[in-house]
Amino acid sequence: MPRPTEFRTQPLTSRARRTLLKAGGTLLVSVFASLPARAAQILAVRVWPADDYTRVTLENDTDLKVNHFIIKNPERLVVDIEGIDLNPTLKELVAKIQPNDPYIRQVRVGQNRPNVVRLVFDLKEEVDPQVFTLAPIGEYKHRLIFDLYPVNALDPIAELIKKGEWARDDGMTVKPPAVVAEPEPMPTQPDLPASKIGRADKPSTLSRMITIALDPGHGGEDPGALGRGGSREKDVVLAIAKRLKAKIEQQPNMRVMLTRDGDYFVPLNVRVQKARKVQADLFVSIHADAFVEARARGSSVFVLSEKGASSTAARWLANKENAADLIGGINIKNHDRQLASVLLDLSTTAQINDSLKLGKAVLNEIGGINRLHRGDVEQAGFAVLKAPDIPSILIETAFISNPEEEAKLTDESYQNQMADAVLNGIKKYFAKNPPLAKNRMT
Ligand SMILES: [Zn+2]
């Protein structure tokens, strides 16, 4: 996987030297062993600020040993990194903290004692730091990650309301059907709206707000697929998702939540959790496809499969998309704990049936604006589609690896057409499958 090259400042001299040594065999290795121990090198520093959490990545040429602790009044996170010397790349971290970073006020970097560099993060609020390392993968060397999560995590719906992005059901709140042995007398007030009347014999297809979770794939450390012209999947899918969000917000009966609204990484299971927290009616993950051969082209729609993939290509693609967590970088210890508590062993048969209906409606609309890669909705084990209670689809909007389609993906009018097509598909799905009444917790 490629890295955001604009952050790379350190030439790969040490790597080049090691490659030479390797090539030289045992003689050179013994020469190397007699050299004084060389300090590890920080190759790149990256900062990904977001409301969810701010991530700081130090990419280096070896697995580093770190200690970290919190100091109170004022809040500071102190990190001691062993086996490195302060270098210009590491010093750049200071300038990379933006004034509007939600959690970091500033960072100070210094040589604490020989071979130990100390980073002091002055914080804007109490954080729960997660410090972990990632083994080399794709184009990345070793990564040391600091994820700063707020101790007082925000409620997702309260946040959306604050931003003015959450239309409430006021005026058409759905009450659960009353469970009564005898029919209730009809209300005498003529102005009481019908939807306020809880009646057991009324089918639960009342009008209410439909909540759509939009999931722009990748982000942050994970650029997704790359176009030959330099565009990145994470950017084009966010652009399409934002256009679709604006269009959904114009619908009188729909509201929308983005699983990410900026350039930062969201682990796959967190995307699912976010959708479940807002009790989404649909989950729509937006991606761009890639293949080694530039001529591969066309849009596709995928849903989950419980019994194997519908094709080898679909399985390959699901594996590739599921690798996002490895590239984007998750704290495995935490991840396992979360996974154990949700999602496992829940049947998704009903979800998949609904997802297929939604997928067909959307694929049909997309067929009107772009060539389809295959004529049918495909199935495979995409981790991000595993919410057992939310119909979920993954759209590969086009092949970013195809120069012609890469140009489309970065084109405003194609992005709008794609957003329109997905919205029309969603509307047609709901026209045939009206949303059921829900007992909402909001
Ligand atoms: Zn993708």
PDB file of C-alpha atoms and ligand atoms in Angstrom, residues 218 233 287-288 321 396, ligand 1:
ATOM      1  CA  HIS A 218     -10.414   3.908   4.250  1.00  0.00           C
ATOM      2  CA  GLU A 233      -9.566   6.080  -2.993  1.00  0.00           C
ATOM      3  CA  HIS A 287     -15.359   2.484  -2.238  1.00  0.00           C
ATOM      4  CA  ALA A 288     -13.417   2.570  -5.491  1.00  0.00           C
ATOM      5  CA  GLU A 321     -11.114  -4.431   1.806  1.00  0.00           C
ATOM      6  CA  GLU A 396     -17.372   0.016  -5.752  1.00  0.00           C
TER       7      GLU A 396
HETATM    8 ZN    ZN B   1     -11.906   0.226  -0.683  1.00  0.00          ZN
END
